[in-house]
Tab-separated table of C-alpha atoms in Angstrom:
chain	number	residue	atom	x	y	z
P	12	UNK	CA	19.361	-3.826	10.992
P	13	UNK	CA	19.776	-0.225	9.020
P	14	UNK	CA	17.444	2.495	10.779
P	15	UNK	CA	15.468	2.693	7.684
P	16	UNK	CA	14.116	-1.081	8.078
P	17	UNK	CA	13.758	-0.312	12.100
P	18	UNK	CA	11.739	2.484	11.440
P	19	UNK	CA	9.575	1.321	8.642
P	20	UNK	CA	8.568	-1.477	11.218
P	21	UNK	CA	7.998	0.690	14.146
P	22	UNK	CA	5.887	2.864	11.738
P	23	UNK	CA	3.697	0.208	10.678
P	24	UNK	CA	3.552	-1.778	13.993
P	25	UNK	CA	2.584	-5.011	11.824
P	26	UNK	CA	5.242	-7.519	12.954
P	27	UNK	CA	4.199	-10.360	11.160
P	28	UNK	CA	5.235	-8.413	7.981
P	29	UNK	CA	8.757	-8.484	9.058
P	30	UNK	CA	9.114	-11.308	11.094
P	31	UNK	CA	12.154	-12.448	8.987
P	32	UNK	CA	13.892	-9.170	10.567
P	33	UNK	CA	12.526	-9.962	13.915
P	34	UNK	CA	13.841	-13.612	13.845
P	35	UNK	CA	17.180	-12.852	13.663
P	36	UNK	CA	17.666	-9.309	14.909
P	37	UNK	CA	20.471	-8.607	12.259
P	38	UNK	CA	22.406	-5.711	12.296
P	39	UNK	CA	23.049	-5.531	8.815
P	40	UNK	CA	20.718	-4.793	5.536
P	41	UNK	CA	20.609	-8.276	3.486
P	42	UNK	CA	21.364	-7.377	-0.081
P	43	UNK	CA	17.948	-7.135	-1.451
P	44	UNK	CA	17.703	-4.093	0.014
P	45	UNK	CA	20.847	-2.729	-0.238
P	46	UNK	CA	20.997	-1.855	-3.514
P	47	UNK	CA	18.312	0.647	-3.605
P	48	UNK	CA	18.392	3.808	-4.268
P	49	UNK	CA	16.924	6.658	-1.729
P	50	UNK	CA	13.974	7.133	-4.029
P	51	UNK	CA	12.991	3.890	-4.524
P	52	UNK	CA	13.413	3.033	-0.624
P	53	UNK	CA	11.070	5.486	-0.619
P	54	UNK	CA	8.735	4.163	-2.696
P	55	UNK	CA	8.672	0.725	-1.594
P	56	UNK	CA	8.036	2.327	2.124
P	57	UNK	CA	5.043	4.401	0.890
P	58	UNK	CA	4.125	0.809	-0.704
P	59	UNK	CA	3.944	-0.712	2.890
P	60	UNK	CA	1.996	2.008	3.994
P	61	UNK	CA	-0.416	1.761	1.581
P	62	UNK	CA	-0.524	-1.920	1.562
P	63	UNK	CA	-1.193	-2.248	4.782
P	64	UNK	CA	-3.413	0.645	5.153
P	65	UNK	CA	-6.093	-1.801	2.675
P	66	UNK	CA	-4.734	-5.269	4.599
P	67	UNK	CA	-2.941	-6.173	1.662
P	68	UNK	CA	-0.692	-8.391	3.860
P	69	UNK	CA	0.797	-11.186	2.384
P	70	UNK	CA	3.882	-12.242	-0.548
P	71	UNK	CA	7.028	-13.376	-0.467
P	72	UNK	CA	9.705	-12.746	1.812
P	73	UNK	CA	13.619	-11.884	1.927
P	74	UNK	CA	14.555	-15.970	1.384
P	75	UNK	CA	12.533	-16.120	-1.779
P	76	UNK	CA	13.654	-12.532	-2.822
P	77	UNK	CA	16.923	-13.227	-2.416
P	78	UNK	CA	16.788	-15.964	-5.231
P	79	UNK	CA	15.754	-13.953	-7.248
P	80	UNK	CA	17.940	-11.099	-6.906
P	81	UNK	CA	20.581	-14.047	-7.743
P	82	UNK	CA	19.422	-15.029	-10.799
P	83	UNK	CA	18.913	-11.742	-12.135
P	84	UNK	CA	21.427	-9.216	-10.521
P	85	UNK	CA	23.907	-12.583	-10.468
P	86	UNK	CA	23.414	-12.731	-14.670
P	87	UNK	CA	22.301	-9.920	-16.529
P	88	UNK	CA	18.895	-11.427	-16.822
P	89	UNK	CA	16.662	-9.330	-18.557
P	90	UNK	CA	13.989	-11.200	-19.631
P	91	UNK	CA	11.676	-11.865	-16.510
P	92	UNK	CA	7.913	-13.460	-16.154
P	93	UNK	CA	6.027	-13.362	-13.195
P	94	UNK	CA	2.512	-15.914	-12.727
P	95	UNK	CA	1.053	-13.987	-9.488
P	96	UNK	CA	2.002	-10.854	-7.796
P	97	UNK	CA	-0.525	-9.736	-5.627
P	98	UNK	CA	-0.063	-6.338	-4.435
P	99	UNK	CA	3.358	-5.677	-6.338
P	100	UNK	CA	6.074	-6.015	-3.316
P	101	UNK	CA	8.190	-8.307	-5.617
P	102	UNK	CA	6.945	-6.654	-8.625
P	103	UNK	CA	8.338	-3.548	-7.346
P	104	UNK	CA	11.694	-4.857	-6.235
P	105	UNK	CA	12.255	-7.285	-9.361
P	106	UNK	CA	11.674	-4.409	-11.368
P	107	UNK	CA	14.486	-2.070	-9.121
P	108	UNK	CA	17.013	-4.546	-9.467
P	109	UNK	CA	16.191	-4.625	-13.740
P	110	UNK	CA	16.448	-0.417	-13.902
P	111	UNK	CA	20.038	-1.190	-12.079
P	112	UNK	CA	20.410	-3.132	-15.543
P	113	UNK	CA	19.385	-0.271	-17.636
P	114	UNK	CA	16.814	-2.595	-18.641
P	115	UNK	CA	13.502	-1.712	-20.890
P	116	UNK	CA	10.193	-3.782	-21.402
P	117	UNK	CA	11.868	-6.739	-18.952
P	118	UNK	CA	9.143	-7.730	-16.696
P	119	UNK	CA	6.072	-8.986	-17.518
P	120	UNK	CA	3.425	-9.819	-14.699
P	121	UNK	CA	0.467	-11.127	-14.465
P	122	UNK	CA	-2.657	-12.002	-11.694
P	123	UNK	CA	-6.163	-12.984	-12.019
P	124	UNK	CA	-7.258	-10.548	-9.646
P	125	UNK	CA	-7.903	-7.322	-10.997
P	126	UNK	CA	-7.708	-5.488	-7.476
P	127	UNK	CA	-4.210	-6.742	-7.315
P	128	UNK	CA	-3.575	-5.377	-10.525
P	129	UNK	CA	-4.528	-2.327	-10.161
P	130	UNK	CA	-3.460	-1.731	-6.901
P	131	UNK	CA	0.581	-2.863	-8.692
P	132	UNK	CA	-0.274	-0.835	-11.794
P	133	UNK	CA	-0.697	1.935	-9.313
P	134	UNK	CA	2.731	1.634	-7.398
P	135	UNK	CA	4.516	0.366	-10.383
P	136	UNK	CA	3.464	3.793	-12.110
P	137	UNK	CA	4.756	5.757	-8.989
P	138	UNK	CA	8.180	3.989	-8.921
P	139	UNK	CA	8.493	4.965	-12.509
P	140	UNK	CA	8.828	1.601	-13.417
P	141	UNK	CA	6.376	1.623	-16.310
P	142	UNK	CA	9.217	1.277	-18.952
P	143	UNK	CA	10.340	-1.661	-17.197
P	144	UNK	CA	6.991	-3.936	-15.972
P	145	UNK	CA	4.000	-4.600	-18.089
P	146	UNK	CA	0.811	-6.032	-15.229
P	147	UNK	CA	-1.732	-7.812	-16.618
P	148	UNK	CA	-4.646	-8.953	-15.095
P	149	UNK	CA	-5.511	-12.843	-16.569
P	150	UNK	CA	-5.117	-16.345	-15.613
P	151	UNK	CA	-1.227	-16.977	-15.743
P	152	UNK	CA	-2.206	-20.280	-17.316
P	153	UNK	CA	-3.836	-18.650	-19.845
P	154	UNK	CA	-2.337	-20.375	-23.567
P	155	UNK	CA	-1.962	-17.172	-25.300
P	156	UNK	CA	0.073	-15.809	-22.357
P	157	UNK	CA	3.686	-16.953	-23.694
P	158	UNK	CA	3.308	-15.701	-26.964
P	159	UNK	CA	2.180	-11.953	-25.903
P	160	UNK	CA	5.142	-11.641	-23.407
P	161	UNK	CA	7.269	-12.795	-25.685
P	162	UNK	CA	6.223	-10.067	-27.790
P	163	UNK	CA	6.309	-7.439	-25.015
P	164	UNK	CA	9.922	-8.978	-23.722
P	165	UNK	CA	11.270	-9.175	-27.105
P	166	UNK	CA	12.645	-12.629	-26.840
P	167	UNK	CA	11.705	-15.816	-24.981
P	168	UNK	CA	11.553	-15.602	-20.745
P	169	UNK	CA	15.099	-16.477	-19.318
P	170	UNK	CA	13.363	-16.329	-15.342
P	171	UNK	CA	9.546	-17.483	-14.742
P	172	UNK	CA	8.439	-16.639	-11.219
P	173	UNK	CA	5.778	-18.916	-10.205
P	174	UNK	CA	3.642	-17.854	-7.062
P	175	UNK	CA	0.186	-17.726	-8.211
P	176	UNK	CA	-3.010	-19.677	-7.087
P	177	UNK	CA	-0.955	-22.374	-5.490
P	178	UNK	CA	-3.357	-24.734	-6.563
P	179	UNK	CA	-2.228	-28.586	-7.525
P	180	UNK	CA	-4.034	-28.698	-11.283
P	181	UNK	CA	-3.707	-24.971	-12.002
P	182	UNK	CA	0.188	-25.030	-10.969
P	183	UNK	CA	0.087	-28.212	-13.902
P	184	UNK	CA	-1.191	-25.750	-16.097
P	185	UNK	CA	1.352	-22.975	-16.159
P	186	UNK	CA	4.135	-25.354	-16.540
P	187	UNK	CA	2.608	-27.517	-19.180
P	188	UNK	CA	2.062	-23.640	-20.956
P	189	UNK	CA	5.033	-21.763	-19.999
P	190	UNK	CA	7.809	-23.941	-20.279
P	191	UNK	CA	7.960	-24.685	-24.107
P	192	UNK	CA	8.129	-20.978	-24.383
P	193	UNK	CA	11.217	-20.674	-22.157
P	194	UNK	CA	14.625	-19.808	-23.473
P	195	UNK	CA	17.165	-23.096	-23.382
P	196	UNK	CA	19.244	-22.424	-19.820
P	197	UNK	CA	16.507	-20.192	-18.306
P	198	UNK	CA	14.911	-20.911	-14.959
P	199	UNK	CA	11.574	-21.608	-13.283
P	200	UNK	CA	11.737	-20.539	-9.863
P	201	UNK	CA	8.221	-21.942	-7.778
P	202	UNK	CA	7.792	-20.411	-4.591
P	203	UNK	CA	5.297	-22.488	-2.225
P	204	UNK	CA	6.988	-25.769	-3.079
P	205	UNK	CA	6.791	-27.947	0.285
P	206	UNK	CA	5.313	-29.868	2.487
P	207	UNK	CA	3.969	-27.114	4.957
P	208	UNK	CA	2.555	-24.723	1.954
P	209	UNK	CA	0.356	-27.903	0.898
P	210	UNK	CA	-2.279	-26.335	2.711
P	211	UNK	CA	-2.753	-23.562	0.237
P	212	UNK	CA	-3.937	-25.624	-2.436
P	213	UNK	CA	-8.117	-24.209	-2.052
P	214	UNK	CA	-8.687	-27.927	-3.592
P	215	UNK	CA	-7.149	-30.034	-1.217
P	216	UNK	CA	-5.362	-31.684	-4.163
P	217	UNK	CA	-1.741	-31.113	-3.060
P	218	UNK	CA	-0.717	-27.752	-4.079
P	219	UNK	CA	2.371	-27.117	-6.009
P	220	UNK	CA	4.319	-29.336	-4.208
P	221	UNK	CA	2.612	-32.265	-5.985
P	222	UNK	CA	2.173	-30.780	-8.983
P	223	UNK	CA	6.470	-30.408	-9.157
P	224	UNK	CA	6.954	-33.731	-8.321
P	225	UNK	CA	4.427	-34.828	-10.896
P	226	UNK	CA	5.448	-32.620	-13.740
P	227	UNK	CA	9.217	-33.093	-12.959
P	228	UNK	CA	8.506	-36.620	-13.114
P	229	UNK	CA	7.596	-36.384	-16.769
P	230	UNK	CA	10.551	-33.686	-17.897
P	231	UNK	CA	13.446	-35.599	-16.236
P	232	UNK	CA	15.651	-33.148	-18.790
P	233	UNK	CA	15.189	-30.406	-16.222
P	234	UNK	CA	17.362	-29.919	-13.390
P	235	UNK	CA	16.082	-28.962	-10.256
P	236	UNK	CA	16.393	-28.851	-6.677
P	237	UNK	CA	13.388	-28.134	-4.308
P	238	UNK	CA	14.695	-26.144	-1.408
P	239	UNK	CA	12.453	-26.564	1.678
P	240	UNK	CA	12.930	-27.045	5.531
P	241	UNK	CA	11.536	-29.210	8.130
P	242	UNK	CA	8.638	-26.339	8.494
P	243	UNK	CA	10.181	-26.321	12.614
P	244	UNK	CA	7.769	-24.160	15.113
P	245	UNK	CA	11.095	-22.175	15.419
P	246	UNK	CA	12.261	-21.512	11.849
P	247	UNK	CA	15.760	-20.583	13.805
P	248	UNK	CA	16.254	-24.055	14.224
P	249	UNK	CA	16.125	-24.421	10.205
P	250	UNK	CA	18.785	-23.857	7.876
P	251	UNK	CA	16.379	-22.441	5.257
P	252	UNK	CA	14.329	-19.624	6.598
P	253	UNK	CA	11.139	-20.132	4.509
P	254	UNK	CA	8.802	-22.776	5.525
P	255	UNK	CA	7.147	-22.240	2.223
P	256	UNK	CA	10.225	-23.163	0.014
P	257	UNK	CA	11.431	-22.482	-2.934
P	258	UNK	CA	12.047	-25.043	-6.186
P	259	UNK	CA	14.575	-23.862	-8.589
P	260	UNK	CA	14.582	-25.722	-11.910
P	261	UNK	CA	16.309	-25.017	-15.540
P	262	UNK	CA	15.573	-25.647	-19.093
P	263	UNK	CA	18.075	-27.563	-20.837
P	264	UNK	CA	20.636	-26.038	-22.939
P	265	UNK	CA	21.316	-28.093	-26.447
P	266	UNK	CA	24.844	-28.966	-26.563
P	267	UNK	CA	26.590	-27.241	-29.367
P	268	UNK	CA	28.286	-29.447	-32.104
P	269	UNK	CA	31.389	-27.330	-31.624
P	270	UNK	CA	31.185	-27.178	-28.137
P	271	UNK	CA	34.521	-28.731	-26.408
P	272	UNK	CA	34.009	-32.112	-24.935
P	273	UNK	CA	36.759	-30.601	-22.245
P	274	UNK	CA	38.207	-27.614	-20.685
P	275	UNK	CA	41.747	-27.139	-21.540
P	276	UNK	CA	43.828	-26.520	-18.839
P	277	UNK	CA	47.145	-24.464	-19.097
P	278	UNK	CA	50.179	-26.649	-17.917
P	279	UNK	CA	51.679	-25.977	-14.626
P	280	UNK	CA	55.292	-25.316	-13.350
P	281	UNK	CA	55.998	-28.005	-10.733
P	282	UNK	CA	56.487	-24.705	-7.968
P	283	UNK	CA	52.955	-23.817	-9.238
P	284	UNK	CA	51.563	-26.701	-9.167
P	285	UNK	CA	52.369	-27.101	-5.225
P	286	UNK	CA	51.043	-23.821	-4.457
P	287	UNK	CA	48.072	-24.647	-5.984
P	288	UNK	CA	47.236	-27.867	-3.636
P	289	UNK	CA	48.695	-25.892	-0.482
């Protein structure tokens, strides 16, 4: 674990914060923090400070973080929505890993609560992010939503973060809205998606969990996988360390007419050939 990490937990003696860094007791810095710069390690440790300072305790964690560094660090994504971001700790490090791009106007984020948003619009202002992230304070479901980031973006969302009210008919809602507006081969990525994160449906009515299997019931043209664990007392037991899971799923791409029906693949030299299966 890098000394910045060890002493940014010691500082804030708040170990349910960090307990992905306590469970393992790694001696290394996983990459969504490696990247950083000084100055924006910084930043995000002032963030923790403050956040916790006004109990803002709560948000996603390195698992979930880590898909998205994938999606966007992994392919030039550029193009980013985000339905719920409480007090900006993935704001903040979704919109590091887009400066690394050079990108502008890339990351448009939105929650209901206008505490939260002012308390990101705050940080994301301090981390000089504010060519980068738009924060808006409305309900992500909102119908007029798509078209204004769109407009802010500059083209259609190739990644739309979902972690929002968790709630089974409002979850519905931002899919039904968001995903006609999504680029062809861009990704929804829900955090929240299993069994154990039920409970944060205020409703009772199933959370997001049913409201993926529902709606990917009726869009069987979207790939997915919903990547969850057996929610163990001991998450060391699990091979996914995230009891709330995470449920990756892409819009189809249209097939071009041109497209080749098959790869070609150069011809081999018989000596070549045997290397290759050895």
């Amino acid at each position: 674990m890098s000394s910045r990490i060890q002493a940014l937990i010691k500082s804030l003696n708040a170990p349910q914060r960090f307990w992905w860094h306590h469970m393992f007791h790694a001696d290394y810095v996983p990459p969504v923090y490696s990247f950083m710069t000084n100055d924006e390690w910084d930043t995000l440790a002032a963030w923790y400070h403050d956040s916790h300072a006004n109990n803002y305790h709560g948000g996603c964690q390195v698992p979930f973080l880590s898909f998205i560094q994938a999606l966007v660090m992994g392919s030039g994504i550029t193009s980013v929505v985000q339905l719920g971001h409480y007090a900006g700790y993935s704001t903040l490090m979704t919109g590091f890993m887009l400066r690394h791009l050079g990108a502008k106007h890339a990351l448009y984020t939105i929650d209901i609560d206008k505490r939260m948003c002012d308390f990101t619009r705050k940080w994301v202002e301090h981390a000089r992010l504010g060519d980068v992230v738009k924060v808006v304070c409305s309900d992500s479901a909102a119908p007029e939503l798509p078209t204004l980031a769109k407009a802010y973006l500059g083209r259609a969302p190739e990644l739309l973060i979902i972690d929002s009210s968790h709630i089974y008919e409002h979850t519905v809602r931002e899919l039904d809205s968001w995903y006609p507006a999504m680029r062809p081969g861009g990704f929804m990525l829900c955090h929240d998606s299993s069994e154990f994160a039920r409970q944060f449906d205020a409703t009772g009515q199933g959370g997001v969990l049913r409201a993926l299997d529902e709606w990917r019931g009726k869009h069987p043209e979207v790939s997915s996988i919903n990547v969850v664990n057996g929610a163990a007392l001991h998450l060391r037991t699990e091979v996914y360390k995230d009891s709330c899971g995470a449920c990756l799923m892409q819009v189809p791409v249209p097939l071009s007419p041109d497209a080749p029906l098959k790869v070609k693949v150069p011809a081999q030299k018989p000596a070549e050939a045997g290397m290759a299966k050895g």
